[in-house]
PDB file of C-alpha atoms in Angstrom:
ATOM      1  CA  MET A   1     -39.493  11.971  32.554  1.00 44.00           C
ATOM      2  CA  GLU A   2     -40.569   9.546  29.851  1.00 42.00           C
ATOM      3  CA  PRO A   3     -42.282   6.228  30.866  1.00 47.00           C
ATOM      4  CA  GLY A   4     -39.776   3.370  30.633  1.00 49.00           C
ATOM      5  CA  ALA A   5     -36.840   5.704  30.486  1.00 49.00           C
ATOM      6  CA  GLY A   6     -34.215   3.696  32.004  1.00 51.00           C
ATOM      7  CA  ASP A   7     -32.216   5.837  34.363  1.00 52.00           C
ATOM      8  CA  GLY A   8     -34.397   8.697  33.799  1.00 53.00           C
ATOM      9  CA  ALA A   9     -32.324  10.614  31.277  1.00 55.00           C
ATOM     10  CA  PRO A  10     -34.128  13.148  29.112  1.00 54.00           C
ATOM     11  CA  HIS A  11     -35.038  11.683  25.598  1.00 51.00           C
ATOM     12  CA  TYR A  12     -33.786   8.183  26.725  1.00 45.00           C
ATOM     13  CA  ASN A  13     -36.478   6.357  24.629  1.00 48.00           C
ATOM     14  CA  GLU A  14     -36.052   8.592  21.564  1.00 52.00           C
ATOM     15  CA  ASN A  15     -32.198   8.320  21.758  1.00 50.00           C
ATOM     16  CA  ASN A  16     -32.247   4.660  22.144  1.00 49.00           C
ATOM     17  CA  GLY A  17     -35.021   3.648  19.786  1.00 51.00           C
ATOM     18  CA  TYR A  18     -32.391   2.121  17.380  1.00 51.00           C
ATOM     19  CA  ARG A  19     -31.430  -0.275  20.168  1.00 62.00           C
ATOM     20  CA  ARG A  20     -35.022  -1.837  20.449  1.00 74.00           C
ATOM     21  CA  PRO A  21     -35.981  -4.715  18.264  1.00 72.00           C
ATOM     22  CA  GLY A  22     -39.106  -4.579  16.134  1.00 76.00           C
ATOM     23  CA  ASP A  23     -42.244  -6.484  16.971  1.00 89.00           C
ATOM     24  CA  MET A  24     -42.786 -10.051  15.689  1.00 94.00           C
ATOM     25  CA  SER A  25     -46.189 -11.456  14.716  1.00 95.00           C
ATOM     26  CA  PRO A  26     -47.451 -14.372  16.763  1.00 94.00           C
ATOM     27  CA  ALA A  27     -46.794 -16.671  13.773  1.00 96.00           C
ATOM     28  CA  SER A  28     -43.320 -15.355  13.118  1.00 95.00           C
ATOM     29  CA  ALA A  29     -42.517 -15.773  16.773  1.00 96.00           C
ATOM     30  CA  THR A  30     -43.535 -19.344  16.724  1.00 97.00           C
ATOM     31  CA  ASP A  31     -41.366 -19.992  13.612  1.00 97.00           C
ATOM     32  CA  ALA A  32     -38.413 -18.159  15.222  1.00 97.00           C
ATOM     33  CA  ALA A  33     -38.736 -20.335  18.345  1.00 97.00           C
ATOM     34  CA  ARG A  34     -38.770 -23.497  16.268  1.00 98.00           C
ATOM     35  CA  GLU A  35     -35.516 -22.399  14.393  1.00 97.00           C
ATOM     36  CA  ALA A  36     -33.943 -21.390  17.806  1.00 98.00           C
ATOM     37  CA  ASP A  37     -34.714 -25.019  19.013  1.00 98.00           C
ATOM     38  CA  ARG A  38     -32.710 -26.284  16.060  1.00 98.00           C
ATOM     39  CA  ILE A  39     -29.800 -24.052  16.510  1.00 98.00           C
ATOM     40  CA  ARG A  40     -29.475 -24.461  20.302  1.00 98.00           C
ATOM     41  CA  PRO A  41     -28.185 -28.062  20.437  1.00 98.00           C
ATOM     42  CA  VAL A  42     -25.690 -27.302  17.694  1.00 98.00           C
ATOM     43  CA  LEU A  43     -24.169 -24.446  19.783  1.00 98.00           C
ATOM     44  CA  LYS A  44     -24.322 -26.369  22.959  1.00 98.00           C
ATOM     45  CA  ARG A  45     -22.168 -29.234  21.240  1.00 98.00           C
ATOM     46  CA  LEU A  46     -19.709 -26.714  19.913  1.00 98.00           C
ATOM     47  CA  TRP A  47     -19.403 -24.958  23.312  1.00 97.00           C
ATOM     48  CA  GLU A  48     -18.860 -28.327  24.946  1.00 97.00           C
ATOM     49  CA  GLN A  49     -16.172 -29.051  22.330  1.00 97.00           C
ATOM     50  CA  LYS A  50     -14.595 -25.527  22.967  1.00 97.00           C
ATOM     51  CA  LYS A  51     -15.073 -24.689  19.356  1.00 97.00           C
ATOM     52  CA  TRP A  52     -16.491 -21.108  19.013  1.00 95.00           C
ATOM     53  CA  ASP A  53     -14.685 -19.526  16.017  1.00 96.00           C
ATOM     54  CA  PRO A  54     -17.090 -18.159  13.272  1.00 96.00           C
ATOM     55  CA  THR A  55     -15.760 -20.464  10.642  1.00 96.00           C
ATOM     56  CA  THR A  56     -16.424 -23.627  12.731  1.00 97.00           C
ATOM     57  CA  VAL A  57     -19.797 -22.321  13.880  1.00 97.00           C
ATOM     58  CA  ARG A  58     -20.892 -21.397  10.329  1.00 97.00           C
ATOM     59  CA  ALA A  59     -19.801 -24.838   9.130  1.00 97.00           C
ATOM     60  CA  ALA A  60     -21.856 -26.600  11.858  1.00 97.00           C
ATOM     61  CA  LEU A  61     -25.096 -24.529  11.028  1.00 97.00           C
ATOM     62  CA  LEU A  62     -25.175 -24.716   7.261  1.00 96.00           C
ATOM     63  CA  PRO A  63     -26.118 -28.446   7.246  1.00 96.00           C
ATOM     64  CA  LEU A  64     -29.322 -27.442   8.996  1.00 96.00           C
ATOM     65  CA  GLY A  65     -30.396 -26.220   5.625  1.00 95.00           C
ATOM     66  CA  TYR A  66     -29.651 -22.450   6.118  1.00 95.00           C
ATOM     67  CA  GLU A  67     -27.937 -20.380   3.318  1.00 92.00           C
ATOM     68  CA  GLU A  68     -25.314 -17.868   4.220  1.00 92.00           C
ATOM     69  CA  GLN A  69     -26.624 -14.252   3.792  1.00 87.00           C
ATOM     70  CA  ARG A  70     -25.032 -12.470   0.781  1.00 81.00           C
ATOM     71  CA  THR A  71     -24.868  -8.738   0.227  1.00 76.00           C
ATOM     72  CA  GLY A  72     -25.025  -7.060  -3.289  1.00 75.00           C
ATOM     73  CA  SER A  73     -22.597  -4.381  -4.286  1.00 77.00           C
ATOM     74  CA  ASN A  74     -25.109  -1.820  -3.040  1.00 76.00           C
ATOM     75  CA  GLY A  75     -24.787  -3.179   0.516  1.00 70.00           C
ATOM     76  CA  LYS A  76     -28.337  -4.558   0.456  1.00 72.00           C
ATOM     77  CA  PRO A  77     -29.049  -8.145   1.335  1.00 69.00           C
ATOM     78  CA  ASN A  78     -29.086 -10.463  -1.716  1.00 76.00           C
ATOM     79  CA  GLY A  79     -30.399 -13.763  -0.590  1.00 83.00           C
ATOM     80  CA  GLY A  80     -29.570 -16.242   2.233  1.00 87.00           C
ATOM     81  CA  THR A  81     -30.597 -15.943   5.860  1.00 92.00           C
ATOM     82  CA  LEU A  82     -27.732 -16.762   8.028  1.00 96.00           C
ATOM     83  CA  THR A  83     -24.894 -14.565   9.201  1.00 94.00           C
ATOM     84  CA  VAL A  84     -22.101 -15.794  11.490  1.00 96.00           C
ATOM     85  CA  ARG A  85     -19.451 -13.378  12.471  1.00 94.00           C
ATOM     86  CA  ALA A  86     -16.743 -12.295  15.097  1.00 93.00           C
ATOM     87  CA  MET A  87     -17.925 -11.066  18.348  1.00 92.00           C
ATOM     88  CA  ASN A  88     -18.313  -7.205  18.773  1.00 86.00           C
ATOM     89  CA  SER A  89     -15.033  -5.660  19.863  1.00 85.00           C
ATOM     90  CA  ARG A  90     -14.985  -3.560  23.029  1.00 80.00           C
ATOM     91  CA  PHE A  91     -12.675  -1.089  24.589  1.00 81.00           C
ATOM     92  CA  THR A  92     -10.734  -2.856  27.416  1.00 79.00           C
ATOM     93  CA  ASP A  93      -7.637  -1.586  29.231  1.00 82.00           C
ATOM     94  CA  GLY A  94      -7.175   1.176  26.794  1.00 84.00           C
ATOM     95  CA  ARG A  95      -7.433  -0.772  23.550  1.00 85.00           C
ATOM     96  CA  GLU A  96      -9.964  -2.412  21.259  1.00 85.00           C
ATOM     97  CA  VAL A  97     -10.387  -6.069  22.009  1.00 85.00           C
ATOM     98  CA  THR A  98     -12.459  -8.575  20.065  1.00 86.00           C
ATOM     99  CA  PRO A  99     -13.354 -11.520  22.380  1.00 86.00           C
ATOM    100  CA  GLU A 100     -13.131 -15.092  21.050  1.00 93.00           C
ATOM    101  CA  GLY A 101     -16.487 -16.395  19.886  1.00 96.00           C
ATOM    102  CA  ALA A 102     -19.214 -16.078  17.241  1.00 97.00           C
ATOM    103  CA  LEU A 103     -22.362 -14.110  16.822  1.00 96.00           C
ATOM    104  CA  VAL A 104     -25.177 -15.818  14.887  1.00 97.00           C
ATOM    105  CA  GLY A 105     -28.068 -13.991  13.189  1.00 96.00           C
ATOM    106  CA  LEU A 106     -30.782 -15.930  11.280  1.00 96.00           C
ATOM    107  CA  ARG A 107     -33.494 -13.994   9.591  1.00 94.00           C
ATOM    108  CA  VAL A 108     -36.545 -16.325   9.884  1.00 96.00           C
ATOM    109  CA  HIS A 109     -39.074 -13.653   8.419  1.00 94.00           C
ATOM    110  CA  GLY A 110     -39.003 -10.019   7.738  1.00 92.00           C
ATOM    111  CA  ASP A 111     -40.124  -9.422  11.244  1.00 95.00           C
ATOM    112  CA  ALA A 112     -38.395 -12.331  12.988  1.00 96.00           C
ATOM    113  CA  CYS A 113     -34.827 -13.263  13.806  1.00 95.00           C
ATOM    114  CA  VAL A 114     -32.809 -15.937  15.905  1.00 97.00           C
ATOM    115  CA  THR A 115     -29.937 -14.290  17.469  1.00 96.00           C
ATOM    116  CA  ALA A 116     -27.193 -16.307  19.233  1.00 97.00           C
ATOM    117  CA  PHE A 117     -23.694 -16.329  20.446  1.00 96.00           C
ATOM    118  CA  VAL A 118     -21.177 -18.949  21.501  1.00 97.00           C
ATOM    119  CA  GLN A 119     -18.027 -17.950  23.515  1.00 95.00           C
ATOM    120  CA  LYS A 120     -15.626 -19.490  26.014  1.00 94.00           C
ATOM    121  CA  SER A 121     -17.798 -18.620  28.985  1.00 95.00           C
ATOM    122  CA  ASN A 122     -21.267 -19.635  27.560  1.00 96.00           C
ATOM    123  CA  TYR A 123     -23.695 -19.645  24.788  1.00 97.00           C
ATOM    124  CA  GLU A 124     -27.122 -18.310  24.350  1.00 97.00           C
ATOM    125  CA  VAL A 125     -29.942 -18.529  21.624  1.00 98.00           C
ATOM    126  CA  THR A 126     -32.890 -15.910  21.733  1.00 96.00           C
ATOM    127  CA  THR A 127     -35.464 -14.742  19.275  1.00 96.00           C
ATOM    128  CA  ASN A 128     -36.148 -11.057  18.463  1.00 95.00           C
ATOM    129  CA  GLY A 129     -37.603  -8.775  15.910  1.00 94.00           C
ATOM    130  CA  PRO A 130     -35.021  -7.129  13.700  1.00 92.00           C
ATOM    131  CA  TYR A 131     -33.265  -3.758  14.681  1.00 88.00           C
ATOM    132  CA  PRO A 132     -33.969  -0.788  12.494  1.00 84.00           C
ATOM    133  CA  GLU A 133     -30.405  -0.303  11.416  1.00 82.00           C
ATOM    134  CA  THR A 134     -28.577  -3.558  12.091  1.00 84.00           C
ATOM    135  CA  GLY A 135     -31.070  -6.379  11.202  1.00 87.00           C
ATOM    136  CA  CYS A 136     -30.956  -9.343  13.591  1.00 92.00           C
ATOM    137  CA  PHE A 137     -27.900  -8.130  15.514  1.00 91.00           C
ATOM    138  CA  GLU A 138     -28.293  -5.638  18.461  1.00 87.00           C
ATOM    139  CA  PRO A 139     -26.597  -2.576  17.560  1.00 83.00           C
ATOM    140  CA  PRO A 140     -23.516  -1.454  19.736  1.00 75.00           C
ATOM    141  CA  SER A 141     -24.165   1.209  22.377  1.00 67.00           C
ATOM    142  CA  GLY A 142     -23.795   4.822  21.379  1.00 55.00           C
ATOM    143  CA  HIS A 143     -21.695   7.257  23.278  1.00 44.00           C
TER     144      HIS A 143
END
């Protein structure tokens, strides 16, 4: 069995490497924490106002000085650091359901992100290194 292998499944770490964020340098972690502290009160206010759709969340965060992330025709990032999008869909009661709410990803540095969400039940703001395939957002689970 691999060390740290969750439920002990063979190759757990190898098969789930894409779900582990990269490491942040100490300086990047400090900068990410500072940005998280700027975002947290905005999401708290929106949550208290029961406003968690992506359009409203994006509009509330842009005045903090962030620029919305743009993607070039090749699918590569082309400027900007902020992404606000709908929550991930999940399979519930035999169908795909997208819960109300917004996911927030802010690229602070190449090795540092602020990741957040706001939804009916709660909100959360955390910092993490980027994921290999999905940037600031944790990838959905595999099979």
